[in-house]
Tab-separated table of C-alpha atoms in Angstrom:
chain	number	residue	atom	x	y	z
A	1	MET	CA	-6.506	103.896	26.382
A	2	SER	CA	-3.282	105.289	27.845
A	3	ALA	CA	-4.212	105.732	31.505
A	4	SER	CA	-1.299	107.219	33.427
A	5	SER	CA	-2.292	105.964	36.830
A	6	ILE	CA	-5.033	104.320	38.981
A	7	TYR	CA	-6.091	105.559	42.423
A	8	VAL	CA	-8.442	104.296	45.102
A	9	LEU	CA	-9.539	107.101	47.408
A	10	ASP	CA	-11.763	107.373	50.505
A	11	LEU	CA	-14.735	109.803	50.630
A	12	LYS	CA	-12.480	112.572	51.931
A	13	GLY	CA	-10.096	112.198	48.896
A	14	LYS	CA	-7.305	110.469	50.794
A	15	VAL	CA	-5.403	108.002	48.694
A	16	LEU	CA	-5.681	104.462	49.953
A	17	ILE	CA	-3.686	102.824	47.227
A	18	SER	CA	-2.396	103.882	43.806
A	19	ARG	CA	-0.336	102.529	40.851
A	20	ASP	CA	1.663	104.780	38.449
A	21	TYR	CA	1.918	103.069	35.129
A	22	ARG	CA	3.553	105.684	32.799
A	23	GLY	CA	5.327	108.146	35.089
A	24	ASP	CA	4.178	111.156	32.916
A	25	LEU	CA	2.209	112.867	35.848
A	26	PRO	CA	3.440	114.323	39.116
A	27	LEU	CA	2.732	112.244	42.116
A	28	ASN	CA	0.729	114.925	43.789
A	29	CYS	CA	-1.634	115.487	40.894
A	30	ILE	CA	-4.409	113.475	42.548
A	31	ASP	CA	-4.565	116.203	45.317
A	32	GLU	CA	-6.603	118.284	42.920
A	33	PHE	CA	-9.150	115.628	42.289
A	34	MET	CA	-11.509	116.062	45.313
A	35	THR	CA	-11.534	119.846	44.932
A	36	LEU	CA	-12.653	119.519	41.378
A	37	VAL	CA	-15.326	116.996	42.201
A	38	LEU	CA	-16.708	119.151	45.018
A	39	ASP	CA	-16.737	122.213	42.853
A	40	GLU	CA	-18.636	120.337	40.117
A	41	GLU	CA	-21.192	119.163	42.710
A	42	ASP	CA	-21.647	122.653	44.189
A	43	GLU	CA	-22.508	123.977	40.677
A	44	GLY	CA	-24.943	121.175	40.064
A	45	LEU	CA	-22.821	119.896	37.139
A	46	ALA	CA	-21.582	116.590	38.547
A	47	SER	CA	-19.749	114.667	35.963
A	48	PRO	CA	-17.667	111.360	35.947
A	49	ILE	CA	-14.900	113.247	34.213
A	50	VAL	CA	-13.037	116.247	35.781
A	51	GLN	CA	-10.066	118.031	34.344
A	52	SER	CA	-7.209	120.098	35.713
A	53	GLU	CA	-4.248	121.758	33.996
A	54	GLN	CA	-2.170	118.648	34.625
A	55	ALA	CA	-4.471	115.737	33.968
A	56	THR	CA	-7.926	114.354	33.151
A	57	PHE	CA	-9.570	112.330	35.923
A	58	MET	CA	-12.249	109.688	35.112
A	59	TYR	CA	-13.895	108.033	38.166
A	60	ILE	CA	-16.605	105.821	39.455
A	61	LYS	CA	-17.924	105.700	43.042
A	62	HIS	CA	-18.379	102.411	44.786
A	63	GLN	CA	-19.836	102.407	48.254
A	64	ASN	CA	-17.397	104.618	50.262
A	65	LEU	CA	-14.601	104.674	47.739
A	66	TYR	CA	-13.634	106.574	44.577
A	67	VAL	CA	-11.814	104.532	41.894
A	68	VAL	CA	-10.079	107.004	39.731
A	69	ALA	CA	-8.023	106.798	36.495
A	70	ALA	CA	-5.797	109.725	35.575
A	71	SER	CA	-4.620	110.393	32.030
A	72	LYS	CA	-2.426	113.144	30.506
A	73	LYS	CA	-3.342	112.094	26.918
A	74	ASN	CA	-6.606	112.092	25.081
A	75	ALA	CA	-7.691	108.664	26.378
A	76	ASN	CA	-10.681	106.587	25.257
A	77	ALA	CA	-13.107	107.520	28.178
A	78	ALA	CA	-15.591	104.673	27.474
A	79	LEU	CA	-12.785	102.156	27.620
A	80	VAL	CA	-11.419	103.586	30.805
A	81	PHE	CA	-14.833	103.281	32.518
A	82	VAL	CA	-15.314	99.740	31.376
A	83	PHE	CA	-11.849	98.939	32.885
A	84	LEU	CA	-12.761	100.690	36.181
A	85	HIS	CA	-15.915	98.684	36.529
A	86	ARG	CA	-13.997	95.424	35.711
A	87	LEU	CA	-11.442	96.445	38.306
A	88	VAL	CA	-14.269	96.735	40.981
A	89	GLN	CA	-15.620	93.351	39.875
A	90	VAL	CA	-12.253	91.667	40.293
A	91	PHE	CA	-11.591	93.335	43.672
A	92	THR	CA	-15.074	92.279	44.798
A	93	ALA	CA	-14.522	88.683	43.688
A	94	TYR	CA	-11.367	88.564	45.806
A	95	PHE	CA	-12.559	90.392	48.900
A	96	GLN	CA	-16.335	89.750	48.890
A	97	GLU	CA	-16.930	93.388	49.948
A	98	LEU	CA	-14.991	96.242	48.362
A	99	GLU	CA	-14.670	98.951	50.957
A	100	GLU	CA	-12.051	100.992	52.732
A	101	GLU	CA	-11.284	98.260	55.305
A	102	SER	CA	-10.759	95.597	52.696
A	103	ILE	CA	-8.391	97.813	50.762
A	104	ARG	CA	-6.195	98.410	53.860
A	105	ASP	CA	-6.140	94.679	54.722
A	106	ASN	CA	-5.140	93.584	51.244
A	107	PHE	CA	-2.366	95.884	49.881
A	108	VAL	CA	-0.086	93.093	48.617
A	109	ILE	CA	-2.736	91.246	46.633
A	110	ILE	CA	-4.119	94.491	45.231
A	111	TYR	CA	-0.744	95.525	43.971
A	112	GLU	CA	-0.378	92.119	42.288
A	113	LEU	CA	-3.709	92.544	40.677
A	114	LEU	CA	-2.989	96.071	39.505
A	115	ASP	CA	0.159	94.792	37.775
A	116	GLU	CA	-1.676	91.957	35.978
A	117	LEU	CA	-4.763	93.987	34.993
A	118	MET	CA	-2.858	96.865	33.387
A	119	ASP	CA	0.607	97.419	31.786
A	120	PHE	CA	1.938	100.846	30.852
A	121	GLY	CA	-1.617	102.239	30.957
A	122	TYR	CA	-3.240	99.546	28.712
A	123	PRO	CA	-5.658	96.870	29.985
A	124	GLN	CA	-4.184	93.358	29.869
A	125	PHE	CA	-6.239	90.648	31.493
A	126	THR	CA	-9.457	90.979	33.574
A	127	GLU	CA	-10.851	87.487	33.781
A	128	THR	CA	-11.373	86.860	37.484
A	129	LYS	CA	-11.478	83.119	37.210
A	130	ILE	CA	-8.103	82.748	35.610
A	131	LEU	CA	-6.531	85.474	37.870
A	132	GLN	CA	-7.560	83.531	40.960
A	133	GLU	CA	-5.622	80.430	39.671
A	134	TYR	CA	-2.223	82.145	40.046
A	135	ILE	CA	-2.807	85.253	42.217
A	136	THR	CA	-3.859	84.019	45.579
A	137	GLN	CA	-4.220	85.450	49.030
A	138	THR	CA	-2.112	82.840	50.635
A	139	GLY	CA	1.550	83.473	51.374
A	140	ARG	CA	4.158	81.790	49.104
A	141	LYS	CA	7.880	81.387	49.306
A	142	LEU	CA	10.004	83.311	46.854
A	143	GLU	CA	11.539	80.137	45.348
A	144	ALA	CA	8.034	78.654	44.789
A	145	ALA	CA	6.447	81.456	42.779
A	146	PRO	CA	3.224	80.500	41.037
A	147	ARG	CA	3.379	79.937	37.353
A	148	PRO	CA	0.605	81.640	35.325
A	149	PRO	CA	-1.773	79.229	33.655
A	150	MET	CA	-1.508	78.687	29.984
A	151	ALA	CA	-4.884	80.318	29.502
A	152	VAL	CA	-3.382	83.688	29.979
A	153	THR	CA	-1.583	83.346	26.595
A	154	ASN	CA	-4.001	80.993	24.855
A	155	ALA	CA	-6.543	82.049	22.158
A	156	VAL	CA	-9.223	80.977	24.750
A	157	SER	CA	-7.915	83.161	27.641
A	158	TRP	CA	-11.199	82.986	29.697
A	159	ARG	CA	-11.093	79.228	30.357
A	160	SER	CA	-8.415	76.886	31.699
A	161	GLU	CA	-7.640	73.436	30.254
A	162	ASN	CA	-8.212	70.121	32.037
A	163	ILE	CA	-11.221	71.315	34.003
A	164	LYS	CA	-13.168	68.384	35.428
A	165	HIS	CA	-16.621	68.209	37.030
A	166	ARG	CA	-18.292	65.195	38.502
A	167	LYS	CA	-21.649	66.291	37.079
A	168	ASN	CA	-21.734	68.195	33.787
A	169	GLU	CA	-24.493	70.825	33.743
A	170	VAL	CA	-25.287	74.132	32.139
A	171	PHE	CA	-27.755	76.583	33.565
A	172	LEU	CA	-29.150	79.372	31.371
A	173	ASP	CA	-31.265	82.269	32.665
A	174	VAL	CA	-32.977	84.840	30.529
A	175	VAL	CA	-33.395	87.895	32.606
A	176	GLU	CA	-35.578	90.836	31.486
A	177	SER	CA	-36.650	94.125	32.773
A	178	VAL	CA	-39.354	96.263	31.219
A	179	ASN	CA	-39.200	100.053	31.412
A	180	LEU	CA	-42.276	102.096	30.710
A	181	LEU	CA	-42.910	105.815	30.883
A	182	VAL	CA	-46.536	106.625	31.531
A	183	SER	CA	-48.172	110.005	31.636
A	184	ALA	CA	-50.556	111.181	34.275
A	185	THR	CA	-53.489	110.334	31.983
A	186	GLY	CA	-52.346	106.718	31.577
A	187	THR	CA	-50.811	106.982	28.184
A	188	VAL	CA	-47.692	104.934	27.622
A	189	LEU	CA	-45.088	107.498	26.334
A	190	HIS	CA	-42.118	105.106	26.035
A	191	SER	CA	-41.568	101.453	26.704
A	192	ASP	CA	-38.605	99.045	26.076
A	193	ILE	CA	-37.264	95.752	27.347
A	194	VAL	CA	-33.717	95.302	28.531
A	195	GLY	CA	-32.605	91.787	28.814
A	196	SER	CA	-29.539	89.594	29.372
A	197	VAL	CA	-28.667	85.933	29.148
A	198	GLN	CA	-26.825	84.731	32.262
A	199	MET	CA	-25.094	81.411	32.418
A	200	ARG	CA	-23.595	79.080	35.013
A	201	VAL	CA	-21.408	76.466	33.369
A	202	HIS	CA	-20.051	73.335	35.065
A	203	LEU	CA	-18.611	71.400	32.139
A	204	SER	CA	-15.462	69.299	31.887
A	205	GLY	CA	-12.775	69.759	29.209
A	206	MET	CA	-13.038	72.422	26.509
A	207	PRO	CA	-16.731	72.265	25.276
A	208	GLU	CA	-18.275	74.260	22.545
A	209	LEU	CA	-21.835	75.511	23.091
A	210	ARG	CA	-24.335	76.634	20.417
A	211	LEU	CA	-27.327	78.694	21.406
A	212	GLY	CA	-30.296	79.431	19.183
A	213	LEU	CA	-32.925	82.129	19.877
A	214	ASN	CA	-36.069	83.072	18.015
A	215	ASP	CA	-34.248	85.991	16.493
A	216	LYS	CA	-36.197	87.827	13.873
A	217	VAL	CA	-33.236	88.190	11.459
A	218	LEU	CA	-32.681	84.389	11.579
A	219	PHE	CA	-36.381	83.654	11.076
A	220	GLU	CA	-36.708	85.897	8.080
A	221	SER	CA	-33.625	84.346	6.413
A	222	SER	CA	-34.952	80.785	6.939
A	223	SER	CA	-37.513	79.623	4.454
A	224	GLY	CA	-40.971	78.880	5.793
A	225	ARG	CA	-40.451	80.334	9.297
A	226	ARG	CA	-41.421	83.940	8.795
A	227	LYS	CA	-45.064	83.131	8.721
A	228	ASN	CA	-45.290	80.353	11.167
A	229	GLY	CA	-42.600	81.225	13.786
A	230	LYS	CA	-42.900	83.892	16.417
A	231	SER	CA	-39.710	86.050	16.271
A	232	VAL	CA	-38.166	88.723	18.366
A	233	GLU	CA	-36.125	91.591	16.918
A	234	LEU	CA	-33.110	92.143	19.196
A	235	GLU	CA	-31.331	95.500	19.209
A	236	ASP	CA	-28.130	96.771	20.711
A	237	VAL	CA	-26.802	93.156	21.258
A	238	LYS	CA	-23.570	92.959	23.279
A	239	PHE	CA	-21.747	89.606	23.682
A	240	HIS	CA	-19.225	88.236	26.026
A	241	GLN	CA	-15.791	87.923	24.394
A	242	CYS	CA	-16.105	84.113	24.175
A	243	VAL	CA	-18.753	84.381	21.438
A	244	ARG	CA	-17.602	83.943	17.880
A	245	LEU	CA	-18.947	87.052	16.260
A	246	SER	CA	-18.202	86.041	12.778
A	247	ARG	CA	-20.436	82.880	13.129
A	248	PHE	CA	-23.266	85.058	14.626
A	249	GLU	CA	-23.060	87.557	11.646
A	250	THR	CA	-23.207	84.653	9.180
A	251	ASP	CA	-26.021	82.490	10.475
A	252	ARG	CA	-27.144	84.161	13.771
A	253	THR	CA	-25.915	81.154	15.759
A	254	ILE	CA	-24.347	82.047	19.048
A	255	SER	CA	-21.353	79.692	19.179
A	256	PHE	CA	-18.795	79.887	22.078
A	257	VAL	CA	-16.432	78.146	24.443
A	258	PRO	CA	-17.768	79.201	27.815
A	259	PRO	CA	-15.830	80.299	30.909
A	260	ASP	CA	-16.169	78.016	33.866
A	261	GLY	CA	-18.729	79.218	36.415
A	262	GLU	CA	-21.049	82.279	36.158
A	263	PHE	CA	-20.875	84.932	33.499
A	264	GLU	CA	-23.124	87.104	31.320
A	265	LEU	CA	-23.210	85.721	27.772
A	266	MET	CA	-25.133	88.642	26.137
A	267	SER	CA	-27.325	91.594	26.717
A	268	TYR	CA	-29.878	93.076	24.426
A	269	ARG	CA	-32.736	95.609	24.108
A	270	LEU	CA	-36.197	95.292	22.447
A	271	SER	CA	-38.248	98.449	21.552
A	272	ARG	CA	-41.877	97.646	21.752
A	273	HIS	CA	-45.098	98.913	23.195
A	274	VAL	CA	-45.929	97.225	26.627
A	275	LYS	CA	-49.002	98.078	28.616
A	276	PRO	CA	-49.100	97.801	32.494
A	277	LEU	CA	-50.184	94.384	33.492
A	278	ILE	CA	-51.898	95.502	36.594
A	279	TRP	CA	-53.577	98.879	36.208
A	280	ILE	CA	-54.250	101.252	39.157
A	281	GLU	CA	-56.867	103.904	39.370
A	282	SER	CA	-57.220	106.078	42.498
A	283	VAL	CA	-59.642	108.814	43.718
A	284	ILE	CA	-58.655	110.962	46.635
A	285	GLU	CA	-61.394	112.906	48.564
A	286	ARG	CA	-60.803	115.433	51.381
A	287	HIS	CA	-63.594	116.159	53.857
A	288	SER	CA	-63.661	119.405	55.770
A	289	HIS	CA	-59.851	119.517	55.840
A	290	SER	CA	-59.899	116.970	58.654
A	291	ARG	CA	-59.952	113.568	57.068
A	292	VAL	CA	-59.106	112.064	53.642
A	293	GLU	CA	-60.408	109.056	51.856
A	294	TYR	CA	-58.750	106.898	49.178
A	295	MET	CA	-60.630	104.724	46.670
A	296	ILE	CA	-58.184	102.414	44.921
A	297	LYS	CA	-59.088	100.130	42.015
A	298	ALA	CA	-56.617	97.477	40.796
A	299	LYS	CA	-57.416	95.774	37.473
A	300	SER	CA	-55.382	92.861	35.918
A	301	ASN	CA	-54.713	93.264	32.118
A	302	PHE	CA	-53.498	89.761	31.397
A	303	LYS	CA	-55.402	86.521	30.461
A	304	ARG	CA	-57.604	84.668	32.833
A	305	ARG	CA	-55.431	81.586	32.836
A	306	SER	CA	-52.642	83.420	34.549
A	307	THR	CA	-52.554	84.620	38.232
A	308	ALA	CA	-50.416	87.298	39.742
A	309	ASN	CA	-48.876	86.282	43.070
A	310	ASN	CA	-47.617	88.363	46.034
A	311	VAL	CA	-49.176	91.533	44.673
A	312	GLN	CA	-48.192	94.689	46.715
A	313	ILE	CA	-49.901	98.083	46.056
A	314	ILE	CA	-48.119	100.876	47.948
A	315	VAL	CA	-50.291	103.923	48.204
A	316	PRO	CA	-48.535	107.021	49.558
A	317	VAL	CA	-50.462	109.153	52.156
A	318	PRO	CA	-49.710	112.470	53.899
A	319	THR	CA	-46.991	112.290	56.443
A	320	ASP	CA	-49.316	113.752	59.173
A	321	ALA	CA	-52.126	111.219	58.634
A	322	ASP	CA	-53.330	109.214	61.595
A	323	SER	CA	-56.138	106.885	62.705
A	324	PRO	CA	-56.181	104.682	59.600
A	325	SER	CA	-59.045	102.384	58.753
A	326	PHE	CA	-59.365	100.060	55.755
A	327	THR	CA	-62.082	98.215	53.780
A	328	SER	CA	-61.162	95.658	51.115
A	329	PRO	CA	-62.985	92.487	50.062
A	330	MET	CA	-59.655	91.022	48.816
A	331	GLY	CA	-56.309	90.878	50.542
A	332	SER	CA	-55.072	92.738	53.597
A	333	CYS	CA	-54.069	96.336	54.294
A	334	LYS	CA	-51.598	97.886	56.770
A	335	TYR	CA	-50.356	101.318	57.469
A	336	ALA	CA	-46.550	101.889	57.145
A	337	PRO	CA	-45.857	105.215	58.907
A	338	GLU	CA	-42.174	105.026	58.255
A	339	GLN	CA	-42.990	105.034	54.491
A	340	SER	CA	-46.011	107.263	54.755
A	341	ALA	CA	-47.971	104.727	52.785
A	342	VAL	CA	-50.613	102.070	52.826
A	343	ILE	CA	-49.568	98.631	51.701
A	344	TRP	CA	-52.423	96.595	50.127
A	345	THR	CA	-51.327	92.945	49.749
A	346	ILE	CA	-53.145	90.514	47.536
A	347	LYS	CA	-51.678	86.935	47.596
A	348	ASN	CA	-53.372	85.760	44.394
A	349	PHE	CA	-54.675	88.133	41.686
A	350	PRO	CA	-56.338	86.295	38.822
A	351	GLY	CA	-56.226	87.636	35.244
A	352	GLY	CA	-59.221	89.681	34.012
A	353	LYS	CA	-60.263	90.671	37.590
A	354	GLU	CA	-60.485	93.937	39.457
A	355	PHE	CA	-60.528	94.619	43.188
A	356	PHE	CA	-61.265	97.699	45.283
A	357	MET	CA	-59.813	99.125	48.446
A	358	LYS	CA	-61.004	102.001	50.536
A	359	ALA	CA	-58.781	103.757	53.144
A	360	HIS	CA	-59.629	106.498	55.561
A	361	PHE	CA	-57.364	108.817	57.604
A	362	ASN	CA	-57.754	111.701	59.933
A	363	LEU	CA	-55.752	114.905	59.244
A	364	PRO	CA	-54.854	118.037	61.191
A	365	SER	CA	-57.471	120.686	60.916
A	366	VAL	CA	-55.050	123.214	59.573
A	367	GLU	CA	-54.978	123.254	55.660
A	368	GLY	CA	-51.671	123.836	53.909
A	369	GLU	CA	-51.350	126.881	51.649
A	370	GLU	CA	-49.831	124.949	48.816
A	371	ALA	CA	-51.465	122.073	47.012
A	372	GLU	CA	-50.104	118.702	48.340
A	373	ALA	CA	-47.810	116.798	46.059
A	374	ARG	CA	-49.013	113.351	45.093
A	375	PRO	CA	-46.232	110.742	44.805
A	376	PRO	CA	-46.772	107.798	42.517
A	377	ILE	CA	-48.421	104.569	43.555
A	378	GLN	CA	-46.070	101.575	43.433
A	379	VAL	CA	-47.096	98.099	42.419
A	380	LYS	CA	-45.113	94.873	42.858
A	381	PHE	CA	-46.228	91.407	41.588
A	382	GLU	CA	-45.176	88.088	40.161
A	383	ILE	CA	-47.012	86.131	37.446
A	384	PRO	CA	-45.943	82.512	37.005
A	385	TYR	CA	-46.145	80.930	33.456
A	386	PHE	CA	-46.360	84.342	31.744
A	387	THR	CA	-44.091	86.119	29.284
A	388	THR	CA	-44.247	89.489	27.613
A	389	SER	CA	-41.318	89.751	25.216
A	390	GLY	CA	-41.722	86.461	23.577
A	391	ILE	CA	-38.053	85.637	23.353
A	392	GLN	CA	-37.396	81.904	23.498
A	393	VAL	CA	-34.413	79.553	23.573
A	394	ARG	CA	-34.843	77.269	20.497
A	395	TYR	CA	-31.935	75.013	21.325
A	396	LEU	CA	-28.747	74.714	23.416
A	397	LYS	CA	-26.300	72.222	22.098
A	398	ILE	CA	-23.238	71.041	24.002
A	399	ILE	CA	-20.292	69.627	21.886
A	400	GLU	CA	-17.183	68.097	23.558
A	401	LYS	CA	-14.732	65.665	21.985
A	402	SER	CA	-14.919	63.124	24.788
A	403	GLY	CA	-18.626	62.811	24.026
A	404	TYR	CA	-19.913	62.997	27.638
A	405	THR	CA	-23.666	63.679	28.377
A	406	ALA	CA	-24.444	67.112	29.831
A	407	ASN	CA	-27.719	68.418	31.139
A	408	PRO	CA	-28.801	71.874	29.914
A	409	TRP	CA	-31.331	73.740	32.016
A	410	VAL	CA	-33.093	76.821	30.649
A	411	ARG	CA	-35.361	79.146	32.633
A	412	TYR	CA	-36.739	82.659	32.251
A	413	ILE	CA	-36.404	85.042	35.223
A	414	THR	CA	-37.667	88.520	35.949
A	415	THR	CA	-35.941	91.336	37.766
A	416	ASN	CA	-36.796	95.002	38.557
A	417	GLY	CA	-36.369	97.514	35.721
A	418	GLY	CA	-33.797	100.279	35.803
A	419	MET	CA	-34.127	103.864	37.097
A	420	TYR	CA	-37.339	105.733	36.493
A	421	ASP	CA	-38.954	108.964	37.523
A	422	SER	CA	-42.322	109.630	39.129
A	423	THR	CA	-44.292	108.788	36.008
A	424	ALA	CA	-42.298	105.683	35.034
A	425	VAL	CA	-43.807	102.212	34.955
A	426	CYS	CA	-41.258	99.518	35.620
A	427	CYS	CA	-42.205	95.879	35.329
A	428	GLN	CA	-40.208	92.695	35.080
A	429	ILE	CA	-40.851	89.908	32.706
A	430	SER	CA	-39.570	86.478	33.340
A	431	LEU	CA	-39.072	83.683	30.848
A	432	ASP	CA	-38.659	80.895	33.364
A	433	GLN	CA	-42.409	81.212	33.484
A	434	LEU	CA	-42.123	83.988	36.069
A	435	LEU	CA	-43.034	87.566	35.690
A	436	CYS	CA	-42.339	90.095	38.383
A	437	ALA	CA	-43.226	93.664	38.084
A	438	ASP	CA	-42.467	96.804	40.037
A	439	TYR	CA	-43.820	99.975	38.458
A	440	GLN	CA	-45.339	103.279	39.335
A	441	VAL	CA	-48.488	105.129	38.144
A	442	ARG	CA	-49.698	108.609	38.781
A	443	THR	CA	-52.758	109.166	40.972
A	444	THR	CA	-55.701	110.976	39.476
């Protein structure tokens, strides 16, 4: 990696705190950073990497701060960015909120962390749980310096020994977001599912966990399961460092000694066609340039035994619209002028049903010269006891030499999808029997 120094700057480019690891760059080289960033933004070429004659700067922006790594050599940029994000995670775990004020209030602890996280420009140790055991925010006398835990030098560096819990439990959440790109005609142009397995572990000792999923590779290699079992083909799988990769490559079993507390065990992606679960159609009619009417049809595309809860259909309207009136046999409607939108709320939306809503607005009598832009309609909903991806936890075994009994809990949760443009459909699929969706469709 070979990062020469790390800086934390405010929005004006003033250095709040820094650490020079290699001494191969002049101390004032960071003075060029803000000028380079502003020049890139003015040209519309904003990039997380900027270069000067003296150094290469790689940075991320977090709230009102710039976290910057400077390097004189040809560093591994991907590794640098991973380290910067881990640095933010560690600071956030210590200070709750990482902002300018928390940096100024915690200079001493930050310098201690920077010395532990990196040595001579190379990342060393970034496990927050272990760091918090010997780098604390309480004052200590010089003669009673804390001794680093054995986990720092152990093969299992992410978990301390002799951990004890009164109640041994494991909570596993499968969190998925579905991203769809839909054309104005309703054709799904692209869809994929991005998921992760989140865990919260409260186990005593040094347990080993074994997790089995309905992975397609495993099912095809097991006799008699390819035809009878429903499998999911995982792509771009990324694991936490605690997972034994050799074991996974051999028999697709996810075997690991978990950290204590919360962590992300794995992330993955599935490429598959997914259709919108609640489909929206809209018709907009203008009358004599003085009023406009919206006819909205919402149709559920899932089975009758399922019901969508807390459905919100957000229909954008002109910013100068006034005197709203609504007609709908199902749910309630309200005008949100701060959003320039109508929010149609349906508490329970059964599968295989469709509902209509009609909205009327008055408009100024002057007609604009240009055609009015039509922002997308947003839809938010939750569907209990419903899944789309089909991924399932087949087993979760807990093995510990003392033989205690532990309770594993598995649920499937849904969150919003990632970023999307005006034609994107973004839904959330949950495996704890909960599906939430937040997507957009074009008006017609």
